[in-house]
């Protein structure tokens, strides 16, 4: 898969990744063993489709990743394959589970800009929200202690986030 060729540590699924149904998703997951594919609020039956979070040691700190997608139902032929848990409730639940295991928490988000701002306002402990693709220009912003940044659609643009640490203490985060 294309994901396997790129140097990603963690990939969060979104609606577009579900466009070919559950069986195709299972094939992609199987062929992408090197990657940490996660999805925190996408379910099939009553079970998450993937691991709901991952913790990676990067640059000497423990970084927790969760992946939040919109809870708008699919409208295509695979709509019955998947369901979506409410994003903010899911993030709050996972934060209580992982915050003490991590030095830094990243949300890989497929939400709108306004939903990302609500996530930053309503969920304590998120350090960075990396927004998914949308074609609207966006300037990074800080809400409370959360930096919100995002790239453009597809592979058209990339962004860089800088995280300064001293030991396990995050001193600064910027784009």
PDB file of C-alpha atoms in Angstrom:
ATOM      1  CA  UNK A   1       0.000   0.000   0.000  1.00  0.00           C
ATOM      2  CA  UNK A   2       1.011   3.634  -0.369  1.00  0.00           C
ATOM      3  CA  UNK A   3       1.061   4.016   3.430  1.00  0.00           C
ATOM      4  CA  UNK A   4       3.707   1.289   3.657  1.00  0.00           C
ATOM      5  CA  UNK A   5       6.050   3.243   1.380  1.00  0.00           C
ATOM      6  CA  UNK A   6       5.905   6.453   3.420  1.00  0.00           C
ATOM      7  CA  UNK A   7       7.883   6.963   6.640  1.00  0.00           C
ATOM      8  CA  UNK A   8       4.880   7.226   8.955  1.00  0.00           C
ATOM      9  CA  UNK A   9       4.966   5.987  12.551  1.00  0.00           C
ATOM     10  CA  UNK A  10       1.187   5.953  13.017  1.00  0.00           C
ATOM     11  CA  UNK A  11      -1.763   6.319  10.628  1.00  0.00           C
ATOM     12  CA  UNK A  12      -5.316   7.132  11.713  1.00  0.00           C
ATOM     13  CA  UNK A  13      -8.213   5.922   9.604  1.00  0.00           C
ATOM     14  CA  UNK A  14     -11.010   8.134   8.340  1.00  0.00           C
ATOM     15  CA  UNK A  15     -14.197   7.841   6.305  1.00  0.00           C
ATOM     16  CA  UNK A  16     -12.338   7.685   2.970  1.00  0.00           C
ATOM     17  CA  UNK A  17     -10.407   4.629   4.158  1.00  0.00           C
ATOM     18  CA  UNK A  18     -13.678   2.767   4.587  1.00  0.00           C
ATOM     19  CA  UNK A  19     -14.926   3.364   1.046  1.00  0.00           C
ATOM     20  CA  UNK A  20     -14.402  -0.232  -0.066  1.00  0.00           C
ATOM     21  CA  UNK A  21     -15.888  -1.978   2.954  1.00  0.00           C
ATOM     22  CA  UNK A  22     -14.736  -4.114   5.823  1.00  0.00           C
ATOM     23  CA  UNK A  23     -13.129  -6.911   3.780  1.00  0.00           C
ATOM     24  CA  UNK A  24     -10.899  -4.448   1.867  1.00  0.00           C
ATOM     25  CA  UNK A  25      -9.956  -2.708   5.116  1.00  0.00           C
ATOM     26  CA  UNK A  26      -8.880  -6.069   6.546  1.00  0.00           C
ATOM     27  CA  UNK A  27      -6.688  -6.671   3.449  1.00  0.00           C
ATOM     28  CA  UNK A  28      -5.048  -3.253   3.808  1.00  0.00           C
ATOM     29  CA  UNK A  29      -4.373  -3.820   7.507  1.00  0.00           C
ATOM     30  CA  UNK A  30      -2.855  -7.232   6.784  1.00  0.00           C
ATOM     31  CA  UNK A  31      -0.554  -5.811   4.085  1.00  0.00           C
ATOM     32  CA  UNK A  32       0.518  -2.850   6.255  1.00  0.00           C
ATOM     33  CA  UNK A  33       2.043  -4.721   9.184  1.00  0.00           C
ATOM     34  CA  UNK A  34       4.933  -2.237   9.562  1.00  0.00           C
ATOM     35  CA  UNK A  35       2.502   0.583  10.263  1.00  0.00           C
ATOM     36  CA  UNK A  36       0.552   1.297  13.380  1.00  0.00           C
ATOM     37  CA  UNK A  37      -2.921   1.759  11.912  1.00  0.00           C
ATOM     38  CA  UNK A  38      -5.331   3.023  14.562  1.00  0.00           C
ATOM     39  CA  UNK A  39      -8.938   4.098  14.816  1.00  0.00           C
ATOM     40  CA  UNK A  40     -10.407   5.212  18.109  1.00  0.00           C
ATOM     41  CA  UNK A  41     -14.071   5.662  17.280  1.00  0.00           C
ATOM     42  CA  UNK A  42     -14.790   3.521  14.204  1.00  0.00           C
ATOM     43  CA  UNK A  43     -16.509   0.252  15.068  1.00  0.00           C
ATOM     44  CA  UNK A  44     -17.765  -2.826  13.293  1.00  0.00           C
ATOM     45  CA  UNK A  45     -20.518  -4.580  15.229  1.00  0.00           C
ATOM     46  CA  UNK A  46     -19.601  -3.692  18.825  1.00  0.00           C
ATOM     47  CA  UNK A  47     -15.816  -3.825  18.437  1.00  0.00           C
ATOM     48  CA  UNK A  48     -13.270  -1.252  17.309  1.00  0.00           C
ATOM     49  CA  UNK A  49     -12.048  -1.950  13.763  1.00  0.00           C
ATOM     50  CA  UNK A  50      -8.418  -1.418  14.866  1.00  0.00           C
ATOM     51  CA  UNK A  51      -6.440  -0.656  17.997  1.00  0.00           C
ATOM     52  CA  UNK A  52      -7.888   2.481  19.558  1.00  0.00           C
ATOM     53  CA  UNK A  53      -4.502   3.967  20.467  1.00  0.00           C
ATOM     54  CA  UNK A  54      -0.772   3.327  20.324  1.00  0.00           C
ATOM     55  CA  UNK A  55       2.094   4.590  22.459  1.00  0.00           C
ATOM     56  CA  UNK A  56       5.491   5.055  20.789  1.00  0.00           C
ATOM     57  CA  UNK A  57       8.794   6.132  22.308  1.00  0.00           C
ATOM     58  CA  UNK A  58      10.007   8.945  20.059  1.00  0.00           C
ATOM     59  CA  UNK A  59      12.944  11.217  20.802  1.00  0.00           C
ATOM     60  CA  UNK A  60      13.105   9.937  24.356  1.00  0.00           C
ATOM     61  CA  UNK A  61       9.470  10.669  25.232  1.00  0.00           C
ATOM     62  CA  UNK A  62       6.420   8.434  25.297  1.00  0.00           C
ATOM     63  CA  UNK A  63       3.959   9.732  22.713  1.00  0.00           C
ATOM     64  CA  UNK A  64       0.377   8.492  22.799  1.00  0.00           C
ATOM     65  CA  UNK A  65      -1.620   8.585  19.578  1.00  0.00           C
ATOM     66  CA  UNK A  66      -5.380   8.376  19.221  1.00  0.00           C
ATOM     67  CA  UNK A  67      -7.359   8.736  15.996  1.00  0.00           C
ATOM     68  CA  UNK A  68     -10.718  10.485  15.912  1.00  0.00           C
ATOM     69  CA  UNK A  69     -13.069  10.537  12.932  1.00  0.00           C
ATOM     70  CA  UNK A  70     -16.389  12.284  12.446  1.00  0.00           C
ATOM     71  CA  UNK A  71     -19.423  10.396  13.726  1.00  0.00           C
ATOM     72  CA  UNK A  72     -21.397  11.183  10.558  1.00  0.00           C
ATOM     73  CA  UNK A  73     -22.616   7.804   9.214  1.00  0.00           C
ATOM     74  CA  UNK A  74     -21.434   6.483   5.895  1.00  0.00           C
ATOM     75  CA  UNK A  75     -23.987   6.758   3.111  1.00  0.00           C
ATOM     76  CA  UNK A  76     -22.559   4.289   0.625  1.00  0.00           C
ATOM     77  CA  UNK A  77     -23.032   0.561   0.123  1.00  0.00           C
ATOM     78  CA  UNK A  78     -20.784  -0.168   3.112  1.00  0.00           C
ATOM     79  CA  UNK A  79     -22.773   1.945   5.589  1.00  0.00           C
ATOM     80  CA  UNK A  80     -23.827  -1.164   7.515  1.00  0.00           C
ATOM     81  CA  UNK A  81     -20.208  -2.336   7.931  1.00  0.00           C
ATOM     82  CA  UNK A  82     -19.236   0.493  10.277  1.00  0.00           C
ATOM     83  CA  UNK A  83     -20.514   2.700  13.070  1.00  0.00           C
ATOM     84  CA  UNK A  84     -18.950   5.740  14.694  1.00  0.00           C
ATOM     85  CA  UNK A  85     -18.745   6.647  18.372  1.00  0.00           C
ATOM     86  CA  UNK A  86     -19.122  10.284  19.397  1.00  0.00           C
ATOM     87  CA  UNK A  87     -15.693  11.972  18.968  1.00  0.00           C
ATOM     88  CA  UNK A  88     -15.426  14.048  22.148  1.00  0.00           C
ATOM     89  CA  UNK A  89     -16.767  11.271  24.401  1.00  0.00           C
ATOM     90  CA  UNK A  90     -14.337   8.812  22.797  1.00  0.00           C
ATOM     91  CA  UNK A  91     -11.386  11.181  23.254  1.00  0.00           C
ATOM     92  CA  UNK A  92     -12.265  11.827  26.906  1.00  0.00           C
ATOM     93  CA  UNK A  93     -12.525   8.103  27.605  1.00  0.00           C
ATOM     94  CA  UNK A  94      -9.198   7.323  25.931  1.00  0.00           C
ATOM     95  CA  UNK A  95      -7.435  10.254  27.599  1.00  0.00           C
ATOM     96  CA  UNK A  96      -8.341   8.883  31.008  1.00  0.00           C
ATOM     97  CA  UNK A  97      -6.861   5.550  29.903  1.00  0.00           C
ATOM     98  CA  UNK A  98      -3.583   6.723  28.334  1.00  0.00           C
ATOM     99  CA  UNK A  99      -2.602  10.081  29.840  1.00  0.00           C
ATOM    100  CA  UNK A 100      -0.604   8.565  32.720  1.00  0.00           C
ATOM    101  CA  UNK A 101       1.218   6.254  30.277  1.00  0.00           C
ATOM    102  CA  UNK A 102       2.394   9.139  28.036  1.00  0.00           C
ATOM    103  CA  UNK A 103       4.474  12.296  28.167  1.00  0.00           C
ATOM    104  CA  UNK A 104       2.722  13.767  25.118  1.00  0.00           C
ATOM    105  CA  UNK A 105      -0.640  13.007  23.459  1.00  0.00           C
ATOM    106  CA  UNK A 106      -1.370  13.445  19.736  1.00  0.00           C
ATOM    107  CA  UNK A 107      -4.828  13.213  18.187  1.00  0.00           C
ATOM    108  CA  UNK A 108      -4.876  12.267  14.514  1.00  0.00           C
ATOM    109  CA  UNK A 109      -8.113  13.957  13.539  1.00  0.00           C
ATOM    110  CA  UNK A 110     -10.480  13.659  10.601  1.00  0.00           C
ATOM    111  CA  UNK A 111     -12.749  16.323  12.092  1.00  0.00           C
ATOM    112  CA  UNK A 112     -13.591  19.778  10.775  1.00  0.00           C
ATOM    113  CA  UNK A 113     -11.637  22.782  12.030  1.00  0.00           C
ATOM    114  CA  UNK A 114     -14.477  23.819  14.366  1.00  0.00           C
ATOM    115  CA  UNK A 115     -14.762  20.246  15.710  1.00  0.00           C
ATOM    116  CA  UNK A 116     -10.987  20.220  16.341  1.00  0.00           C
ATOM    117  CA  UNK A 117     -11.367  23.438  18.311  1.00  0.00           C
ATOM    118  CA  UNK A 118     -14.172  21.864  20.366  1.00  0.00           C
ATOM    119  CA  UNK A 119     -11.973  18.826  20.975  1.00  0.00           C
ATOM    120  CA  UNK A 120      -9.162  21.084  22.218  1.00  0.00           C
ATOM    121  CA  UNK A 121     -11.567  23.001  24.471  1.00  0.00           C
ATOM    122  CA  UNK A 122     -13.466  20.009  25.837  1.00  0.00           C
ATOM    123  CA  UNK A 123     -10.826  17.294  26.292  1.00  0.00           C
ATOM    124  CA  UNK A 124      -8.101  17.925  28.829  1.00  0.00           C
ATOM    125  CA  UNK A 125      -4.581  16.649  28.226  1.00  0.00           C
ATOM    126  CA  UNK A 126      -4.337  16.721  24.427  1.00  0.00           C
ATOM    127  CA  UNK A 127      -1.011  18.282  23.430  1.00  0.00           C
ATOM    128  CA  UNK A 128      -1.351  18.246  19.644  1.00  0.00           C
ATOM    129  CA  UNK A 129      -4.207  17.779  17.182  1.00  0.00           C
ATOM    130  CA  UNK A 130      -3.070  16.939  13.650  1.00  0.00           C
ATOM    131  CA  UNK A 131      -6.049  17.585  11.413  1.00  0.00           C
ATOM    132  CA  UNK A 132      -6.856  15.596   8.309  1.00  0.00           C
ATOM    133  CA  UNK A 133      -7.209  16.769   4.786  1.00  0.00           C
ATOM    134  CA  UNK A 134      -9.418  19.606   3.752  1.00  0.00           C
ATOM    135  CA  UNK A 135      -8.861  22.069   0.947  1.00  0.00           C
ATOM    136  CA  UNK A 136      -9.367  25.186   3.072  1.00  0.00           C
ATOM    137  CA  UNK A 137      -6.280  27.188   4.101  1.00  0.00           C
ATOM    138  CA  UNK A 138      -5.518  26.863   7.804  1.00  0.00           C
ATOM    139  CA  UNK A 139      -3.115  28.601  10.144  1.00  0.00           C
ATOM    140  CA  UNK A 140      -1.976  26.578  13.171  1.00  0.00           C
ATOM    141  CA  UNK A 141      -3.413  27.777  16.456  1.00  0.00           C
ATOM    142  CA  UNK A 142      -3.137  27.089  20.146  1.00  0.00           C
ATOM    143  CA  UNK A 143      -6.239  26.595  22.258  1.00  0.00           C
ATOM    144  CA  UNK A 144      -5.441  26.248  25.934  1.00  0.00           C
ATOM    145  CA  UNK A 145      -2.420  23.906  25.957  1.00  0.00           C
ATOM    146  CA  UNK A 146      -3.306  22.227  22.655  1.00  0.00           C
ATOM    147  CA  UNK A 147      -1.614  23.040  19.344  1.00  0.00           C
ATOM    148  CA  UNK A 148      -3.896  22.438  16.344  1.00  0.00           C
ATOM    149  CA  UNK A 149      -2.225  21.974  12.955  1.00  0.00           C
ATOM    150  CA  UNK A 150      -3.079  20.224   9.713  1.00  0.00           C
ATOM    151  CA  UNK A 151      -1.856  19.504   6.234  1.00  0.00           C
ATOM    152  CA  UNK A 152      -3.671  19.822   2.958  1.00  0.00           C
ATOM    153  CA  UNK A 153      -5.596  17.179   1.038  1.00  0.00           C
ATOM    154  CA  UNK A 154      -3.978  13.925  -0.063  1.00  0.00           C
ATOM    155  CA  UNK A 155      -0.237  14.211  -0.439  1.00  0.00           C
ATOM    156  CA  UNK A 156      -0.383  17.752  -1.843  1.00  0.00           C
ATOM    157  CA  UNK A 157       1.173  19.377   1.200  1.00  0.00           C
ATOM    158  CA  UNK A 158       3.051  18.429   4.310  1.00  0.00           C
ATOM    159  CA  UNK A 159       3.591  20.224   7.578  1.00  0.00           C
ATOM    160  CA  UNK A 160       6.236  20.078  10.256  1.00  0.00           C
ATOM    161  CA  UNK A 161       5.593  20.280  13.983  1.00  0.00           C
ATOM    162  CA  UNK A 162       8.515  20.971  16.287  1.00  0.00           C
ATOM    163  CA  UNK A 163       8.413  19.659  19.839  1.00  0.00           C
ATOM    164  CA  UNK A 164      11.158  20.804  22.227  1.00  0.00           C
ATOM    165  CA  UNK A 165      11.778  18.661  25.283  1.00  0.00           C
ATOM    166  CA  UNK A 166      14.068  18.506  28.271  1.00  0.00           C
ATOM    167  CA  UNK A 167      14.081  14.990  29.572  1.00  0.00           C
ATOM    168  CA  UNK A 168      10.432  13.976  29.525  1.00  0.00           C
ATOM    169  CA  UNK A 169       9.133  17.531  29.888  1.00  0.00           C
ATOM    170  CA  UNK A 170       7.714  19.231  26.794  1.00  0.00           C
ATOM    171  CA  UNK A 171       9.016  22.786  26.707  1.00  0.00           C
ATOM    172  CA  UNK A 172       7.546  24.019  23.445  1.00  0.00           C
ATOM    173  CA  UNK A 173       5.502  22.948  20.426  1.00  0.00           C
ATOM    174  CA  UNK A 174       5.215  24.938  17.213  1.00  0.00           C
ATOM    175  CA  UNK A 175       4.755  24.678  13.450  1.00  0.00           C
TER     176      UNK A 175
END
